[in-house]
């Protein structure tokens, strides 16, 4: 069992999830409650990674954010190295790749809140940030959990982007899925089996959690 | 008049082309520019349609072996002896030994505008080097050759921390092509292909620094197109192709 | 009061009607009267700030909507205390005043035994009472909007509550604008009535006058089964 790869994969998933939940909440609120005409466009962009082959995303990150473009050069100068072959590069890839898994459950949850509740809060004098913290957030707790679990699990399984961008550096970009791929390519099927089972078990448990939580909903008032 | 037209419609199967035979080729990544250049010539000549999948040798062999008889390919053109030999060992090849078809050459490549122009092998010793891309030595013959060369030139430790392992030699080239890696150790076939030629320069590694790369092929025993497969390999080994290999970055097998 | 405490022009388009009204409130209690679909709720929402203009949370005009809209994740007590304003100046005094108001309204609406319950555990009528009480909790409101506040309450309770509320709001100088389609309610409240029909104000004045016709119809339909005093 490649412990390095395991730890790296976990770090990547954890960091991605934390950042996406923080960024996703205001974005979801804007999508759910905003008035701007740009919303459908942003919604489509957010959903894009769902249908985009991960290799395409990886490719664009490699090329468009690589040292041959102006943007890429800025990034290279800022980071001190190109985006590729680094944990940062993977992180950015993951953030984009898992974005819809974080944002969409949040948007659904927010839209499921009866508007009268937020309106009542407003007429009682609560400014929008207070409404968000005291009314919206408590009521979307199940969605937050779903978003978190899905994002985490999805990132754990990420392969295409990492393959395109990672460079397979142990400890930095050699995630579990890459390790699995390597093990197969090395004809080390015993190890490959172990890694695959681990990934499978993990995904299954996560999905179980999500659905178990959803089932619980009917008994609680939130 | 109408009757004549209808008759005409019935005729094509007789006078028209017979349906081309489809030949499915699993090819090592370094062959992409080569097969893209010579493939169409053969297709026209032999009325064959070539369906080529490029990937790292180990991946292709993995697929072939797991699929067993009746697998997805008719021919496997590898970049060394070791991987096609595995197919033979798995009793899936129709010859007792892989068929050599060309010799490969290892080069160091860098992009125009990189800090290592004009390019020399000593660039590998530079302290400014951030990333050197090679194909994964476990999966790709050119990757293995790269490691051999680095060892022979006593550069292995120096570059250890800068090594970036690509899936296959094509991706190694891509990393350098996009500027993400400053240097890449790739096959000459890639280095002389139009895309790479236009955007960078290369230098050869001394032939003494790595075991010679003899590229071999096998025809799958269970293939329905074995005759067509051997015909193709024979053509590749013929004087129609071999003398032109140097232009494509390979050297003739004899 | 000669200077109107609220003067607003409201326009809207609902399914089949266009609303175009200028609402001017002068009385302690004004009733917006009209059949369903005449745009009453829309007008209330406009005044509350839920349809544009100055944002609702700045207006100090609480709205108790028709559907109770209690926060399901808070107890009744939590709901009531939601609108707790930031203390300005004397913290201790504010606490006292707030507590006083709380006790007042809990008593008035008879909800002291409901305080620890969650909205899901309340009946329709109970939820309604809590909703209205909650709208009355903020102490710096300039107006309170009640959308059908007594619908769903059984008659005896409604009558008591109505009169108690009328007195309480006068005492605390809190003007009210309520919506109803119940004639008796309007008459009992001795309110100023704004009569709406198809999105337009067709009459405005004391209940006795504006609803004279409806009152007559009501008296005729009552077979003397109930004594009716005004």
PDB file of N, CA and C in Angstrom, chain A residues 59 62-63 65-68 80-85 163-170 174 178 181-187 189, chain B residues 56-59 61-62 65-66 82-83 86 111 130-131 133 136 138-139 163-167 171 174-175 177-181:
ATOM      1  N   UNK A  59      -5.487  19.386 -20.079  1.00  0.00           N
ATOM      2  CA  UNK A  59      -4.800  19.925 -21.240  1.00  0.00           C
ATOM      3  C   UNK A  59      -4.796  21.442 -21.207  1.00  0.00           C
ATOM      4  N   UNK A  62      -2.538  22.724 -18.684  1.00  0.00           N
ATOM      5  CA  UNK A  62      -1.162  22.527 -19.086  1.00  0.00           C
ATOM      6  C   UNK A  62      -0.718  23.585 -20.083  1.00  0.00           C
ATOM      7  N   UNK A  63      -1.569  23.806 -21.081  1.00  0.00           N
ATOM      8  CA  UNK A  63      -1.183  24.700 -22.157  1.00  0.00           C
ATOM      9  C   UNK A  63      -1.498  26.161 -21.841  1.00  0.00           C
ATOM     10  N   UNK A  65      -2.285  27.639 -19.090  1.00  0.00           N
ATOM     11  CA  UNK A  65      -1.684  28.223 -17.899  1.00  0.00           C
ATOM     12  C   UNK A  65      -0.208  27.866 -17.799  1.00  0.00           C
ATOM     13  N   UNK A  66       0.331  27.367 -18.909  1.00  0.00           N
ATOM     14  CA  UNK A  66       1.741  27.024 -18.932  1.00  0.00           C
ATOM     15  C   UNK A  66       2.579  28.200 -19.390  1.00  0.00           C
ATOM     16  N   UNK A  67       3.883  28.045 -19.332  1.00  0.00           N
ATOM     17  CA  UNK A  67       4.778  29.174 -19.591  1.00  0.00           C
ATOM     18  C   UNK A  67       4.726  29.754 -21.006  1.00  0.00           C
ATOM     19  N   UNK A  68       3.939  29.173 -21.899  1.00  0.00           N
ATOM     20  CA  UNK A  68       3.911  29.759 -23.250  1.00  0.00           C
ATOM     21  C   UNK A  68       2.871  30.848 -23.390  1.00  0.00           C
ATOM     22  N   UNK A  80       6.908  30.738  -8.771  1.00  0.00           N
ATOM     23  CA  UNK A  80       8.315  30.349  -8.815  1.00  0.00           C
ATOM     24  C   UNK A  80       8.547  29.127  -9.678  1.00  0.00           C
ATOM     25  N   UNK A  81       7.448  28.523 -10.112  1.00  0.00           N
ATOM     26  CA  UNK A  81       7.560  27.370 -11.005  1.00  0.00           C
ATOM     27  C   UNK A  81       6.251  27.259 -11.778  1.00  0.00           C
ATOM     28  N   UNK A  82       6.257  26.520 -12.890  1.00  0.00           N
ATOM     29  CA  UNK A  82       4.997  26.397 -13.621  1.00  0.00           C
ATOM     30  C   UNK A  82       3.950  25.658 -12.787  1.00  0.00           C
ATOM     31  N   UNK A  83       2.699  25.816 -13.210  1.00  0.00           N
ATOM     32  CA  UNK A  83       1.608  25.176 -12.502  1.00  0.00           C
ATOM     33  C   UNK A  83       1.738  23.649 -12.507  1.00  0.00           C
ATOM     34  N   UNK A  84       2.221  23.129 -13.645  1.00  0.00           N
ATOM     35  CA  UNK A  84       2.306  21.679 -13.784  1.00  0.00           C
ATOM     36  C   UNK A  84       3.305  21.104 -12.787  1.00  0.00           C
ATOM     37  N   UNK A  85       3.185  19.839 -12.538  1.00  0.00           N
ATOM     38  CA  UNK A  85       4.121  19.075 -11.697  1.00  0.00           C
ATOM     39  C   UNK A  85       4.142  19.575 -10.254  1.00  0.00           C
ATOM     40  N   UNK A 163      -3.206  13.071 -14.439  1.00  0.00           N
ATOM     41  CA  UNK A 163      -2.365  12.435 -15.450  1.00  0.00           C
ATOM     42  C   UNK A 163      -1.774  13.465 -16.401  1.00  0.00           C
ATOM     43  N   UNK A 164      -2.618  14.424 -16.775  1.00  0.00           N
ATOM     44  CA  UNK A 164      -2.180  15.419 -17.748  1.00  0.00           C
ATOM     45  C   UNK A 164      -1.186  16.400 -17.135  1.00  0.00           C
ATOM     46  N   UNK A 165      -1.341  16.610 -15.856  1.00  0.00           N
ATOM     47  CA  UNK A 165      -0.691  17.760 -15.254  1.00  0.00           C
ATOM     48  C   UNK A 165       0.345  17.412 -14.215  1.00  0.00           C
ATOM     49  N   UNK A 166       0.304  16.188 -13.725  1.00  0.00           N
ATOM     50  CA  UNK A 166       1.029  15.900 -12.501  1.00  0.00           C
ATOM     51  C   UNK A 166       2.505  15.579 -12.648  1.00  0.00           C
ATOM     52  N   UNK A 167       2.849  14.753 -13.659  1.00  0.00           N
ATOM     53  CA  UNK A 167       4.243  14.380 -13.761  1.00  0.00           C
ATOM     54  C   UNK A 167       4.621  13.266 -12.805  1.00  0.00           C
ATOM     55  N   UNK A 168       3.636  12.717 -12.111  1.00  0.00           N
ATOM     56  CA  UNK A 168       3.845  11.494 -11.333  1.00  0.00           C
ATOM     57  C   UNK A 168       4.979  11.610 -10.316  1.00  0.00           C
ATOM     58  N   UNK A 169       5.034  12.697  -9.598  1.00  0.00           N
ATOM     59  CA  UNK A 169       6.116  12.899  -8.638  1.00  0.00           C
ATOM     60  C   UNK A 169       5.687  12.383  -7.274  1.00  0.00           C
ATOM     61  N   UNK A 170       6.394  11.368  -6.767  1.00  0.00           N
ATOM     62  CA  UNK A 170       5.977  10.785  -5.482  1.00  0.00           C
ATOM     63  C   UNK A 170       5.966  11.838  -4.386  1.00  0.00           C
ATOM     64  N   UNK A 174       1.801  12.205  -7.119  1.00  0.00           N
ATOM     65  CA  UNK A 174       1.491  10.809  -7.408  1.00  0.00           C
ATOM     66  C   UNK A 174       0.340  10.366  -6.512  1.00  0.00           C
ATOM     67  N   UNK A 178      -3.223   7.487  -9.767  1.00  0.00           N
ATOM     68  CA  UNK A 178      -2.034   7.359 -10.604  1.00  0.00           C
ATOM     69  C   UNK A 178      -1.247   6.130 -10.179  1.00  0.00           C
ATOM     70  N   UNK A 181      -2.797   3.140 -11.631  1.00  0.00           N
ATOM     71  CA  UNK A 181      -2.479   3.069 -13.053  1.00  0.00           C
ATOM     72  C   UNK A 181      -1.071   2.527 -13.255  1.00  0.00           C
ATOM     73  N   UNK A 182      -0.152   3.039 -12.460  1.00  0.00           N
ATOM     74  CA  UNK A 182       1.240   2.571 -12.531  1.00  0.00           C
ATOM     75  C   UNK A 182       1.338   1.091 -12.209  1.00  0.00           C
ATOM     76  N   UNK A 183       0.629   0.699 -11.157  1.00  0.00           N
ATOM     77  CA  UNK A 183       0.701  -0.694 -10.738  1.00  0.00           C
ATOM     78  C   UNK A 183       0.190  -1.620 -11.829  1.00  0.00           C
ATOM     79  N   UNK A 184      -0.855  -1.211 -12.515  1.00  0.00           N
ATOM     80  CA  UNK A 184      -1.363  -2.019 -13.624  1.00  0.00           C
ATOM     81  C   UNK A 184      -0.335  -2.068 -14.740  1.00  0.00           C
ATOM     82  N   UNK A 185       0.216  -0.892 -15.067  1.00  0.00           N
ATOM     83  CA  UNK A 185       1.191  -0.823 -16.152  1.00  0.00           C
ATOM     84  C   UNK A 185       2.444  -1.615 -15.830  1.00  0.00           C
ATOM     85  N   UNK A 186       2.727  -1.777 -14.543  1.00  0.00           N
ATOM     86  CA  UNK A 186       3.895  -2.563 -14.134  1.00  0.00           C
ATOM     87  C   UNK A 186       3.559  -4.032 -13.979  1.00  0.00           C
ATOM     88  N   UNK A 187       2.343  -4.391 -14.312  1.00  0.00           N
ATOM     89  CA  UNK A 187       1.882  -5.773 -14.165  1.00  0.00           C
ATOM     90  C   UNK A 187       1.877  -6.221 -12.713  1.00  0.00           C
ATOM     91  N   UNK A 189      -0.357  -6.706 -10.443  1.00  0.00           N
ATOM     92  CA  UNK A 189      -1.800  -6.766 -10.264  1.00  0.00           C
ATOM     93  C   UNK A 189      -2.226  -6.935  -8.808  1.00  0.00           C
TER      94      UNK A 189
ATOM     95  N   UNK B  56       1.755   4.176 -24.026  1.00  0.00           N
ATOM     96  CA  UNK B  56       2.996   3.612 -23.510  1.00  0.00           C
ATOM     97  C   UNK B  56       2.962   2.107 -23.729  1.00  0.00           C
ATOM     98  N   UNK B  57       4.126   1.543 -24.018  1.00  0.00           N
ATOM     99  CA  UNK B  57       4.203   0.107 -24.312  1.00  0.00           C
ATOM    100  C   UNK B  57       3.561  -0.746 -23.231  1.00  0.00           C
ATOM    101  N   UNK B  58       3.842  -0.404 -21.967  1.00  0.00           N
ATOM    102  CA  UNK B  58       3.341  -1.262 -20.897  1.00  0.00           C
ATOM    103  C   UNK B  58       1.821  -1.264 -20.838  1.00  0.00           C
ATOM    104  N   UNK B  59       1.243  -0.119 -21.098  1.00  0.00           N
ATOM    105  CA  UNK B  59      -0.217  -0.034 -21.086  1.00  0.00           C
ATOM    106  C   UNK B  59      -0.809  -0.901 -22.188  1.00  0.00           C
ATOM    107  N   UNK B  61       0.550  -3.459 -23.687  1.00  0.00           N
ATOM    108  CA  UNK B  61       0.754  -4.878 -23.395  1.00  0.00           C
ATOM    109  C   UNK B  61      -0.238  -5.344 -22.332  1.00  0.00           C
ATOM    110  N   UNK B  62      -0.448  -4.494 -21.345  1.00  0.00           N
ATOM    111  CA  UNK B  62      -1.430  -4.798 -20.302  1.00  0.00           C
ATOM    112  C   UNK B  62      -2.786  -5.088 -20.904  1.00  0.00           C
ATOM    113  N   UNK B  65      -2.709  -8.401 -22.968  1.00  0.00           N
ATOM    114  CA  UNK B  65      -2.665  -9.610 -22.146  1.00  0.00           C
ATOM    115  C   UNK B  65      -3.975  -9.814 -21.389  1.00  0.00           C
ATOM    116  N   UNK B  66      -4.527  -8.744 -20.852  1.00  0.00           N
ATOM    117  CA  UNK B  66      -5.797  -8.935 -20.129  1.00  0.00           C
ATOM    118  C   UNK B  66      -6.914  -9.346 -21.058  1.00  0.00           C
ATOM    119  N   UNK B  82      11.619  -5.955 -24.941  1.00  0.00           N
ATOM    120  CA  UNK B  82      11.067  -6.446 -23.676  1.00  0.00           C
ATOM    121  C   UNK B  82       9.542  -6.581 -23.679  1.00  0.00           C
ATOM    122  N   UNK B  83       8.859  -5.528 -24.136  1.00  0.00           N
ATOM    123  CA  UNK B  83       7.399  -5.574 -24.038  1.00  0.00           C
ATOM    124  C   UNK B  83       6.745  -6.504 -25.051  1.00  0.00           C
ATOM    125  N   UNK B  86       6.842  -9.956 -23.892  1.00  0.00           N
ATOM    126  CA  UNK B  86       5.842 -10.344 -22.907  1.00  0.00           C
ATOM    127  C   UNK B  86       4.609 -10.930 -23.595  1.00  0.00           C
ATOM    128  N   UNK B 111      12.721  23.582 -25.892  1.00  0.00           N
ATOM    129  CA  UNK B 111      11.911  24.504 -26.653  1.00  0.00           C
ATOM    130  C   UNK B 111      12.721  25.730 -27.038  1.00  0.00           C
ATOM    131  N   UNK B 130      14.861  23.246 -13.706  1.00  0.00           N
ATOM    132  CA  UNK B 130      13.749  23.037 -12.790  1.00  0.00           C
ATOM    133  C   UNK B 130      13.082  21.690 -13.038  1.00  0.00           C
ATOM    134  N   UNK B 131      12.738  21.437 -14.304  1.00  0.00           N
ATOM    135  CA  UNK B 131      12.060  20.169 -14.583  1.00  0.00           C
ATOM    136  C   UNK B 131      12.592  19.505 -15.826  1.00  0.00           C
ATOM    137  N   UNK B 133      11.708  16.265 -18.198  1.00  0.00           N
ATOM    138  CA  UNK B 133      10.645  15.274 -18.411  1.00  0.00           C
ATOM    139  C   UNK B 133      11.194  14.048 -19.108  1.00  0.00           C
ATOM    140  N   UNK B 136       7.978   7.437 -18.282  1.00  0.00           N
ATOM    141  CA  UNK B 136       8.133   6.593 -17.110  1.00  0.00           C
ATOM    142  C   UNK B 136       8.995   5.370 -17.445  1.00  0.00           C
ATOM    143  N   UNK B 138       9.397   2.614 -16.097  1.00  0.00           N
ATOM    144  CA  UNK B 138       8.771   1.312 -15.904  1.00  0.00           C
ATOM    145  C   UNK B 138       7.838   0.956 -17.052  1.00  0.00           C
ATOM    146  N   UNK B 139       7.316   1.975 -17.708  1.00  0.00           N
ATOM    147  CA  UNK B 139       6.275   1.712 -18.692  1.00  0.00           C
ATOM    148  C   UNK B 139       6.707   1.918 -20.127  1.00  0.00           C
ATOM    149  N   UNK B 163      13.165  15.440 -11.827  1.00  0.00           N
ATOM    150  CA  UNK B 163      12.587  14.495 -12.775  1.00  0.00           C
ATOM    151  C   UNK B 163      11.069  14.514 -12.745  1.00  0.00           C
ATOM    152  N   UNK B 164      10.509  14.617 -13.923  1.00  0.00           N
ATOM    153  CA  UNK B 164       9.058  14.557 -14.049  1.00  0.00           C
ATOM    154  C   UNK B 164       8.750  13.371 -14.952  1.00  0.00           C
ATOM    155  N   UNK B 165       7.933  12.463 -14.463  1.00  0.00           N
ATOM    156  CA  UNK B 165       7.696  11.251 -15.244  1.00  0.00           C
ATOM    157  C   UNK B 165       6.384  11.356 -16.001  1.00  0.00           C
ATOM    158  N   UNK B 166       6.500  11.248 -17.295  1.00  0.00           N
ATOM    159  CA  UNK B 166       5.300  11.325 -18.130  1.00  0.00           C
ATOM    160  C   UNK B 166       4.792   9.922 -18.407  1.00  0.00           C
ATOM    161  N   UNK B 167       3.564   9.852 -18.812  1.00  0.00           N
ATOM    162  CA  UNK B 167       2.937   8.579 -19.097  1.00  0.00           C
ATOM    163  C   UNK B 167       3.618   7.813 -20.213  1.00  0.00           C
ATOM    164  N   UNK B 171       3.982  12.229 -24.140  1.00  0.00           N
ATOM    165  CA  UNK B 171       3.622  13.195 -23.121  1.00  0.00           C
ATOM    166  C   UNK B 171       4.863  13.889 -22.571  1.00  0.00           C
ATOM    167  N   UNK B 174       5.464  16.541 -24.792  1.00  0.00           N
ATOM    168  CA  UNK B 174       4.430  17.558 -24.621  1.00  0.00           C
ATOM    169  C   UNK B 174       4.748  18.489 -23.459  1.00  0.00           C
ATOM    170  N   UNK B 175       5.265  17.908 -22.374  1.00  0.00           N
ATOM    171  CA  UNK B 175       5.600  18.727 -21.211  1.00  0.00           C
ATOM    172  C   UNK B 175       6.622  19.787 -21.580  1.00  0.00           C
ATOM    173  N   UNK B 177       7.227  20.753 -24.745  1.00  0.00           N
ATOM    174  CA  UNK B 177       6.645  21.548 -25.825  1.00  0.00           C
ATOM    175  C   UNK B 177       5.826  22.706 -25.276  1.00  0.00           C
ATOM    176  N   UNK B 178       5.115  22.443 -24.190  1.00  0.00           N
ATOM    177  CA  UNK B 178       4.293  23.494 -23.606  1.00  0.00           C
ATOM    178  C   UNK B 178       5.095  24.355 -22.644  1.00  0.00           C
ATOM    179  N   UNK B 179       6.358  24.058 -22.533  1.00  0.00           N
ATOM    180  CA  UNK B 179       7.195  24.898 -21.694  1.00  0.00           C
ATOM    181  C   UNK B 179       7.130  24.582 -20.221  1.00  0.00           C
ATOM    182  N   UNK B 180       6.317  23.606 -19.856  1.00  0.00           N
ATOM    183  CA  UNK B 180       6.219  23.304 -18.431  1.00  0.00           C
ATOM    184  C   UNK B 180       7.490  22.635 -17.914  1.00  0.00           C
ATOM    185  N   UNK B 181       8.094  21.829 -18.771  1.00  0.00           N
ATOM    186  CA  UNK B 181       9.411  21.283 -18.422  1.00  0.00           C
ATOM    187  C   UNK B 181      10.403  21.947 -19.352  1.00  0.00           C
TER     188      UNK B 181
END
